[in-house]
Short mmCIF file of C-alpha atoms in Angstrom, two decimals:
data_model
loop_
_atom_site.label_atom_id
_atom_site.label_comp_id
_atom_site.label_asym_id
_atom_site.label_seq_id
_atom_site.Cartn_x
_atom_site.Cartn_y
_atom_site.Cartn_z
CA MET A 1376 30.11 -37.83 -35.41
CA ASN A 1377 27.84 -40.94 -34.11
CA ALA A 1378 24.36 -40.51 -35.59
CA GLU A 1379 22.47 -38.70 -32.98
CA HIS A 1380 25.21 -35.85 -32.94
CA HIS A 1381 24.40 -35.68 -36.66
CA ALA A 1382 21.05 -35.01 -36.46
CA ALA A 1383 21.42 -32.27 -34.19
CA PHE A 1384 23.28 -30.46 -37.18
CA ALA A 1385 21.00 -31.54 -39.61
CA THR A 1386 18.33 -28.84 -39.04
CA PRO A 1387 19.74 -25.87 -37.50
CA GLY A 1388 17.27 -22.83 -38.14
CA LEU A 1389 17.20 -19.04 -37.76
CA HIS A 1390 15.05 -16.66 -34.95
CA ASP A 1391 15.34 -12.85 -34.79
CA ARG A 1392 14.38 -10.54 -31.44
CA SER A 1393 10.51 -11.35 -31.63
CA GLY A 1394 11.53 -15.06 -31.95
CA LYS A 1395 10.14 -16.44 -34.93
CA ARG A 1396 12.08 -18.78 -36.58
CA TYR A 1397 13.70 -19.12 -40.66
CA SER A 1398 15.33 -21.58 -42.36
CA LEU A 1399 19.24 -21.23 -43.03
CA ASP A 1400 18.67 -21.31 -46.42
CA ASP A 1401 16.60 -17.76 -46.36
CA PRO A 1402 18.81 -14.91 -48.06
CA ARG A 1403 17.71 -12.52 -45.78
CA TRP A 1404 19.84 -10.41 -43.53
CA ARG A 1405 17.96 -9.14 -41.02
CA GLY A 1406 13.89 -10.78 -39.36
CA ASP A 1407 10.89 -9.64 -40.59
CA ASP A 1408 10.89 -6.90 -37.21
CA GLY A 1409 14.30 -5.70 -38.54
CA SER A 1410 16.08 -7.01 -35.54
CA PRO A 1411 19.25 -9.94 -36.51
CA LEU A 1412 18.58 -13.62 -37.11
CA ALA A 1413 20.82 -15.76 -35.04
CA VAL A 1414 21.16 -19.07 -35.67
CA SER A 1415 19.45 -21.77 -32.86
CA ALA A 1416 20.88 -23.57 -30.03
CA LEU A 1417 23.98 -25.80 -31.39
CA PRO A 1418 24.84 -28.60 -29.38
CA GLY A 1419 29.19 -27.94 -28.42
CA LEU A 1420 31.99 -29.66 -29.03
CA ARG A 1421 33.61 -32.57 -27.83
CA PRO A 1422 37.61 -33.47 -28.24
CA GLU A 1423 37.49 -36.75 -30.43
CA GLN A 1424 35.28 -35.26 -32.96
CA ILE A 1425 38.19 -32.16 -34.13
CA ASP A 1426 39.52 -33.01 -37.46
CA THR A 1427 42.68 -33.02 -36.37
CA ALA A 1428 44.01 -33.31 -40.25
CA GLU A 1429 42.52 -29.78 -40.54
CA ARG A 1430 44.65 -26.90 -39.93
CA SER A 1431 41.89 -24.37 -39.98
CA LEU A 1432 38.97 -23.15 -38.36
CA TRP A 1433 37.26 -25.65 -39.99
CA ARG A 1434 38.88 -28.44 -38.28
CA TYR A 1435 35.89 -27.15 -35.85
CA HIS A 1436 33.20 -28.12 -39.01
CA ALA A 1437 31.31 -30.35 -36.54
CA VAL A 1438 29.69 -27.12 -34.65
CA LEU A 1439 29.77 -24.80 -38.06
CA PRO A 1440 25.99 -24.83 -39.83
CA VAL A 1441 27.90 -24.47 -43.07
CA PRO A 1442 28.54 -27.83 -45.07
CA ALA A 1443 32.13 -28.28 -45.12
CA ALA A 1444 32.96 -29.42 -48.22
CA ARG A 1445 31.34 -25.63 -49.79
CA ARG A 1446 33.87 -23.96 -47.57
CA VAL A 1447 35.43 -20.71 -48.24
CA SER A 1448 38.73 -21.11 -46.72
CA LEU A 1449 42.67 -19.39 -47.28
CA GLY A 1450 43.72 -20.80 -44.49
CA GLU A 1451 41.87 -18.83 -41.42
CA GLY A 1452 42.06 -19.78 -37.72
CA CYS A 1453 44.69 -21.70 -35.47
CA THR A 1454 46.38 -18.77 -34.75
CA PRO A 1455 48.79 -18.35 -32.24
CA MET A 1456 48.29 -18.32 -28.44
CA VAL A 1457 51.67 -16.43 -27.45
CA PRO A 1458 52.38 -16.53 -23.37
CA VAL A 1459 54.12 -13.38 -22.22
CA ASP A 1460 55.02 -11.90 -19.39
CA TRP A 1461 52.37 -8.81 -18.19
CA ALA A 1462 52.76 -6.45 -15.51
CA GLY A 1463 54.75 -9.37 -13.44
CA ARG A 1464 52.05 -12.09 -14.33
CA ARG A 1465 52.09 -14.71 -17.21
CA VAL A 1466 49.48 -13.58 -19.47
CA HIS A 1467 48.75 -15.29 -23.33
CA PHE A 1468 47.70 -12.63 -26.07
CA LYS A 1469 45.71 -14.78 -28.82
CA LEU A 1470 47.76 -13.22 -31.93
CA GLU A 1471 45.02 -13.01 -34.51
CA TRP A 1472 47.10 -10.83 -37.00
CA PHE A 1473 47.86 -14.85 -38.10
CA ASN A 1474 45.04 -14.61 -40.23
CA PRO A 1475 45.16 -14.45 -43.96
CA THR A 1476 44.32 -10.10 -43.77
CA SER A 1477 45.84 -9.89 -40.43
CA SER A 1478 42.71 -9.59 -38.78
CA PHE A 1479 40.08 -11.97 -36.93
CA LYS A 1480 36.98 -10.86 -39.17
CA ASP A 1481 38.73 -13.97 -41.75
CA ARG A 1482 36.75 -16.72 -38.83
CA GLY A 1483 33.45 -15.14 -39.47
CA VAL A 1484 33.87 -13.82 -42.93
CA SER A 1485 35.19 -17.54 -43.94
CA VAL A 1486 31.82 -18.48 -42.29
CA MET A 1487 29.57 -16.17 -43.83
CA MET A 1488 30.98 -16.50 -47.13
CA SER A 1489 30.52 -20.55 -47.14
CA HIS A 1490 27.07 -19.90 -46.85
CA LEU A 1491 26.23 -17.51 -49.04
CA ALA A 1492 28.31 -19.12 -52.29
CA ALA A 1493 26.22 -22.21 -51.80
CA HIS A 1494 23.03 -20.29 -51.63
CA GLY A 1495 24.09 -19.67 -54.95
CA ALA A 1496 25.69 -15.55 -54.47
CA GLU A 1497 27.23 -13.92 -57.21
CA ARG A 1498 27.50 -10.46 -55.77
CA VAL A 1499 28.01 -8.81 -51.94
CA LEU A 1500 28.40 -5.34 -50.24
CA GLU A 1501 29.71 -5.13 -46.91
CA ASP A 1502 29.97 -1.51 -44.92
CA SER A 1503 33.44 -1.61 -43.14
CA SER A 1504 35.82 0.77 -41.18
CA GLY A 1505 38.59 -1.54 -42.66
CA ASN A 1506 39.04 -5.15 -41.74
CA GLY A 1507 35.74 -6.50 -42.75
CA GLY A 1508 36.15 -5.16 -45.87
CA SER A 1509 38.98 -6.48 -46.25
CA ALA A 1510 38.22 -9.97 -45.08
CA VAL A 1511 34.87 -9.50 -47.88
CA ALA A 1512 37.17 -8.72 -50.47
CA ALA A 1513 39.63 -11.73 -49.88
CA TYR A 1514 37.05 -13.81 -49.07
CA ALA A 1515 34.64 -13.33 -52.63
CA ALA A 1516 37.71 -13.47 -54.54
CA ALA A 1517 38.16 -16.53 -52.89
CA ALA A 1518 34.68 -17.67 -53.80
CA GLY A 1519 34.38 -15.62 -57.80
CA ILE A 1520 32.26 -13.23 -56.07
CA ARG A 1521 31.86 -9.75 -56.87
CA ALA A 1522 32.12 -7.20 -53.59
CA LYS A 1523 31.38 -3.69 -53.45
CA ILE A 1524 33.08 -2.46 -49.96
CA ILE A 1525 31.56 0.65 -49.01
CA ALA A 1526 34.16 2.17 -45.97
CA PRO A 1527 34.46 5.60 -44.07
CA ALA A 1528 36.13 8.12 -46.31
CA ALA A 1529 39.32 8.45 -43.04
CA THR A 1530 39.73 4.70 -42.98
CA SER A 1531 43.62 4.08 -43.11
CA GLU A 1532 44.77 3.93 -46.68
CA ALA A 1533 46.19 0.21 -46.02
CA LYS A 1534 42.94 -1.44 -45.00
CA ILE A 1535 41.18 0.40 -48.82
CA LEU A 1536 44.30 -0.54 -50.68
CA GLN A 1537 44.06 -4.70 -49.29
CA SER A 1538 40.45 -4.63 -50.40
CA ARG A 1539 41.05 -3.18 -53.34
CA ALA A 1540 44.35 -5.28 -54.49
CA TYR A 1541 41.38 -8.27 -53.93
CA GLY A 1542 39.41 -7.06 -56.96
CA ALA A 1543 36.57 -5.34 -54.91
CA GLU A 1544 34.77 -1.86 -56.17
CA ILE A 1545 35.40 0.35 -52.88
CA GLU A 1546 33.09 3.31 -52.25
CA LEU A 1547 34.11 5.24 -49.50
CA VAL A 1548 31.61 7.88 -47.51
CA GLU A 1549 32.48 10.81 -45.54
CA GLY A 1550 30.81 10.71 -41.99
CA ALA A 1551 30.57 8.26 -38.81
CA ARG A 1552 31.08 4.45 -39.39
CA ASP A 1553 27.13 4.41 -38.82
CA GLN A 1554 26.78 6.88 -41.82
CA VAL A 1555 28.48 4.49 -43.76
CA SER A 1556 26.45 1.72 -42.18
CA GLU A 1557 22.91 3.69 -43.71
CA GLU A 1558 24.21 3.84 -46.42
CA ALA A 1559 25.02 0.21 -46.94
CA ILE A 1560 21.37 -0.75 -45.48
CA ARG A 1561 19.97 1.49 -48.62
CA GLN A 1562 22.41 -0.14 -51.43
CA SER A 1563 21.02 -3.36 -50.05
CA GLU A 1564 17.94 -3.53 -51.64
CA ARG A 1565 19.69 -4.29 -54.46
CA ILE A 1566 22.80 -6.05 -53.78
CA PRO A 1567 22.89 -8.65 -51.32
CA TYR A 1568 24.05 -7.57 -48.54
CA ALA A 1569 26.99 -9.60 -46.62
CA SER A 1570 27.05 -7.51 -44.00
CA HIS A 1571 29.97 -9.01 -40.84
CA ASN A 1572 27.79 -7.40 -38.16
CA TRP A 1573 24.32 -7.79 -39.11
CA HIS A 1574 24.81 -12.15 -41.24
CA PRO A 1575 24.26 -14.34 -38.60
CA MET A 1576 26.75 -16.95 -40.09
CA PHE A 1577 29.64 -14.38 -39.05
CA LEU A 1578 29.10 -15.24 -35.71
CA GLN A 1579 29.81 -18.63 -36.21
CA GLY A 1580 33.10 -17.45 -37.38
CA THR A 1581 33.73 -15.72 -34.88
CA LYS A 1582 33.10 -18.43 -32.15
CA THR A 1583 35.89 -21.08 -33.25
CA ILE A 1584 38.33 -18.89 -31.27
CA ALA A 1585 36.85 -19.05 -28.44
CA TYR A 1586 37.66 -22.90 -29.48
CA GLU A 1587 40.98 -22.90 -30.64
CA MET A 1588 41.54 -21.67 -27.15
CA TRP A 1589 39.46 -24.56 -25.15
CA GLU A 1590 41.58 -26.75 -27.70
CA ALA A 1591 45.36 -25.07 -26.55
CA LEU A 1592 44.22 -25.07 -22.52
CA GLY A 1593 43.70 -28.84 -23.47
CA PHE A 1594 40.16 -28.48 -23.79
CA THR A 1595 39.42 -26.39 -20.48
CA ALA A 1596 38.48 -22.53 -20.18
CA PRO A 1597 40.80 -19.96 -19.42
CA ASP A 1598 39.50 -17.74 -16.36
CA ASN A 1599 39.48 -14.61 -18.22
CA VAL A 1600 38.64 -13.53 -21.70
CA VAL A 1601 39.81 -9.50 -22.03
CA LEU A 1602 38.27 -8.26 -25.47
CA VAL A 1603 38.34 -4.83 -27.42
CA ALA A 1604 34.71 -4.43 -29.43
CA GLY A 1605 33.05 -2.33 -31.24
CA ALA A 1606 29.90 -4.12 -33.13
CA GLY A 1607 30.82 -7.04 -30.31
CA SER A 1608 30.76 -10.06 -32.38
CA ASN A 1609 33.91 -11.30 -30.31
CA ILE A 1610 31.83 -11.14 -27.15
CA ILE A 1611 29.13 -13.16 -28.86
CA GLY A 1612 31.46 -15.15 -30.91
CA CYS A 1613 32.96 -16.27 -27.25
CA ASP A 1614 29.41 -16.66 -25.44
CA LEU A 1615 28.47 -18.97 -27.98
CA ALA A 1616 31.56 -21.48 -28.06
CA PHE A 1617 31.80 -21.93 -24.16
CA GLY A 1618 27.73 -21.47 -23.66
CA GLU A 1619 28.22 -24.80 -26.47
CA LEU A 1620 30.92 -26.44 -24.46
CA LEU A 1621 29.35 -26.07 -21.15
CA ALA A 1622 26.05 -27.30 -22.20
CA ALA A 1623 28.31 -30.49 -23.47
CA GLY A 1624 29.50 -30.81 -20.46
CA GLN A 1625 32.90 -30.01 -21.46
CA ILE A 1626 33.78 -26.76 -19.54
CA GLU A 1627 32.57 -26.31 -15.89
CA ARG A 1628 31.77 -22.63 -16.21
CA ARG A 1629 32.51 -19.41 -18.76
CA PRO A 1630 35.12 -17.38 -18.82
CA ARG A 1631 34.62 -14.38 -17.34
CA LEU A 1632 34.84 -11.26 -20.47
CA PHE A 1633 36.58 -8.16 -19.61
CA VAL A 1634 35.52 -5.63 -22.75
CA GLY A 1635 37.20 -2.30 -23.80
CA GLN A 1636 35.91 0.32 -25.53
CA PRO A 1637 37.30 3.60 -26.80
CA GLU A 1638 35.69 6.75 -24.00
CA HIS A 1639 33.48 8.14 -26.83
CA TRP A 1640 32.42 4.91 -29.09
CA ALA A 1641 31.81 2.90 -25.35
CA THR A 1642 27.13 2.18 -25.81
CA ILE A 1643 28.54 -1.47 -24.83
CA ALA A 1644 30.35 -1.11 -21.64
CA ASP A 1645 28.22 1.81 -20.91
CA THR A 1646 25.12 0.02 -21.33
CA PHE A 1647 26.80 -2.56 -19.17
CA ASN A 1648 27.70 -0.21 -16.55
CA GLY A 1649 24.25 1.66 -16.74
CA ILE A 1650 25.78 4.42 -17.98
CA ASP A 1651 23.26 6.21 -20.72
CA PRO A 1652 26.18 6.67 -23.46
CA ALA A 1653 24.44 9.95 -24.29
CA ARG A 1654 25.65 11.52 -21.52
CA ARG A 1655 29.44 11.82 -22.55
CA GLY A 1656 28.41 14.53 -25.66
CA GLU A 1657 30.23 14.47 -29.14
CA ARG A 1658 31.30 11.49 -30.10
CA ARG A 1659 35.01 12.18 -30.31
CA PRO A 1660 37.83 10.01 -33.07
CA THR A 1661 39.40 7.93 -31.58
CA ILE A 1662 43.02 6.14 -32.56
CA ALA A 1663 41.12 2.41 -32.67
CA GLU A 1664 39.36 3.60 -35.42
CA GLY A 1665 37.65 -0.57 -35.84
CA ALA A 1666 36.02 0.47 -32.55
CA SER A 1667 34.54 3.71 -32.79
CA ILE A 1668 30.46 2.55 -33.29
CA ALA A 1669 28.05 4.29 -31.88
CA ARG A 1670 25.27 1.72 -32.65
CA PRO A 1671 25.89 -1.35 -32.73
CA VAL A 1672 22.92 -4.17 -34.20
CA ARG A 1673 23.62 -6.52 -31.52
CA LEU A 1674 24.18 -4.48 -28.51
CA PRO A 1675 21.14 -6.72 -26.40
CA GLU A 1676 22.58 -9.13 -26.93
CA ALA A 1677 26.92 -7.99 -26.19
CA VAL A 1678 25.48 -6.59 -22.96
CA GLU A 1679 23.78 -10.05 -21.81
CA ALA A 1680 27.06 -12.16 -23.13
CA ILE A 1681 29.03 -9.91 -20.63
CA ARG A 1682 26.19 -10.60 -17.48
CA ARG A 1683 25.99 -13.42 -18.41
CA CYS A 1684 29.43 -14.72 -18.30
CA ASP A 1685 29.53 -11.97 -14.65
CA GLY A 1686 32.33 -9.90 -17.17
CA ALA A 1687 33.50 -6.24 -17.46
CA ALA A 1688 33.18 -3.45 -19.16
CA TYR A 1689 35.53 -0.41 -19.88
CA ALA A 1690 35.69 2.88 -21.21
CA VAL A 1691 39.97 3.37 -22.05
CA PRO A 1692 41.18 6.83 -22.56
CA GLU A 1693 42.90 7.75 -25.23
CA THR A 1694 45.65 7.98 -23.37
CA GLU A 1695 45.67 4.73 -22.37
CA ILE A 1696 45.02 3.05 -25.67
CA TYR A 1697 47.90 4.91 -27.17
CA ALA A 1698 50.14 3.31 -23.87
CA ALA A 1699 48.95 0.29 -24.48
CA VAL A 1700 50.82 0.31 -28.34
CA ARG A 1701 53.30 1.03 -26.65
CA ALA A 1702 53.58 -1.35 -24.23
CA LEU A 1703 52.94 -4.18 -26.65
CA SER A 1704 55.27 -3.08 -28.86
CA ALA A 1705 58.08 -2.95 -26.67
CA ARG A 1706 57.37 -6.73 -25.99
CA GLY A 1707 57.39 -7.03 -29.55
CA LEU A 1708 54.12 -7.64 -30.57
CA TYR A 1709 52.81 -4.49 -33.17
CA ALA A 1710 49.26 -4.42 -32.89
CA GLU A 1711 46.63 -1.92 -33.99
CA PRO A 1712 45.59 0.68 -31.65
CA THR A 1713 42.55 -1.10 -31.59
CA SER A 1714 43.14 -3.82 -30.87
CA SER A 1715 45.05 -2.84 -28.37
CA VAL A 1716 42.59 -1.28 -26.43
CA ALA A 1717 41.78 -5.17 -24.89
CA ALA A 1718 45.90 -3.74 -23.36
CA ALA A 1719 44.80 -0.95 -21.65
CA THR A 1720 41.24 -2.79 -20.41
CA LEU A 1721 43.64 -5.88 -19.00
CA ASP A 1722 46.18 -2.84 -17.20
CA HIS A 1723 42.49 -2.20 -15.74
CA PHE A 1724 41.36 -4.68 -14.12
CA ILE A 1725 44.93 -5.84 -13.32
CA ALA A 1726 44.48 -2.75 -11.04
CA THR A 1727 40.48 -3.19 -9.85
CA GLY A 1728 41.98 -6.49 -9.20
CA GLU A 1729 38.75 -8.25 -10.83
CA ILE A 1730 42.00 -10.52 -12.65
CA ALA A 1731 43.76 -11.82 -10.43
CA PRO A 1732 48.10 -13.02 -11.18
CA GLU A 1733 47.01 -16.96 -10.43
CA GLU A 1734 43.93 -16.97 -13.09
CA THR A 1735 45.18 -17.72 -16.98
CA THR A 1736 44.35 -14.92 -19.24
CA VAL A 1737 44.00 -14.87 -22.71
CA VAL A 1738 43.54 -11.16 -24.17
CA VAL A 1739 42.68 -11.53 -28.20
CA LEU A 1740 44.27 -9.49 -30.69
CA THR A 1741 42.34 -8.35 -33.35
CA GLY A 1742 45.12 -6.65 -35.83
CA ALA A 1743 47.97 -6.27 -36.75
CA GLY A 1744 49.70 -2.77 -36.34
CA LEU A 1745 51.08 -2.92 -40.19
CA LYS A 1746 46.74 -2.10 -41.33
CA SER A 1747 46.90 0.97 -39.70
CA ALA A 1748 50.69 2.32 -40.62
CA GLU A 1749 49.13 6.53 -40.17
CA LYS A 1750 47.46 5.34 -37.20
CA MET A 1751 50.86 3.70 -35.44
CA ALA A 1752 52.89 6.66 -36.62
CA ALA A 1753 50.51 9.27 -34.59
CA VAL A 1754 51.43 6.79 -31.98
CA PHE A 1755 55.08 7.03 -32.38
CA ALA A 1756 55.11 10.83 -33.26
CA GLY A 1757 53.18 11.66 -30.17
CA PRO A 1758 54.05 12.61 -26.66
CA GLY A 1759 57.38 10.40 -24.76
CA ASP A 1760 56.44 7.18 -22.88
CA ASP A 1761 56.84 8.73 -19.93
CA ALA A 1762 53.53 10.54 -20.90
CA GLN A 1763 51.75 7.79 -21.77
CA GLU A 1764 53.23 4.53 -18.75
CA SER A 1765 50.52 2.51 -18.43
CA SER A 1766 50.32 -0.08 -15.59
CA SER A 1767 51.35 -2.89 -17.45
CA THR A 1768 54.95 -1.03 -18.09
CA ARG A 1769 55.75 0.18 -14.28
#
């Protein structure tokens, strides 16, 4: 890294939606206006800046606003991107269950926990429907930091067990994901809040998935990226990275982001499509538990990211999520129902013609089916395959 580029990274800061700026050393987790914080714009990466000796997301430390020497890492990132024959076309599936705790959350938590550890954190609080809590528990253990995880009582037992195994204190709360978040915010007055939904450093970690796509495709961007969204961190992370690469002249245009959410939890998709989410009536339980977030903290940012790349969003019916789990498993990909929402979204936009056969498309599978054993059992104990077929199996 030359001196000019190094100087650009010397003093990144934070800002809230009102535009007020804060130091990276400020321990706050939200702005004075109550809005989530974001890191100020960073220069994009050039191929020669990649630390090729590092086999983790820290190979991109030149675009991470955390001292690499203070990293808390378990070898996250560098996940495979496997080409698969899907509906007669070649589609790349990014297998995020190769991360240490078997989900994409490890990316953001590694960078977030590195930041917190560098600033002397001794205890942290997280609220999660499963994967985020597992990741925070693991990286807190690696950093020697005590962790408390607040989770919905209905969370998959395997995810709770994983957090307990890492030594985290667990509190289960009755109600939906929003009630869990509200309880965490109440407790954040006495325990430092390391929320993967609120903390700006989490997004800095999630953006590395897009840098990996760029590097794996010979330093070019794909035409399309297909994502499942709960709170939308992968949407915003991809927007950040591809925006940095575009500003640095490393790609010619942003990939289109195609986003799917469970039908009755589709706040981002509905808002993007000009639909009032309240029109769907009472929210129904979904097998895609990790995406059942009614009020995403960064809703405006997620919607704007989809608009910025001329993307699209889809509210996925429950039957199509079941079908996608089956279709993925039939190809050897044992993805949890939450990440299978992305495959159902792929089917939808192939059917509409918005994803063309000749385009390079990457689908992100966020977590492993092994982490949702009860939900996977429900899929394969449910109606027969004929009732659950999708366009991908035709």
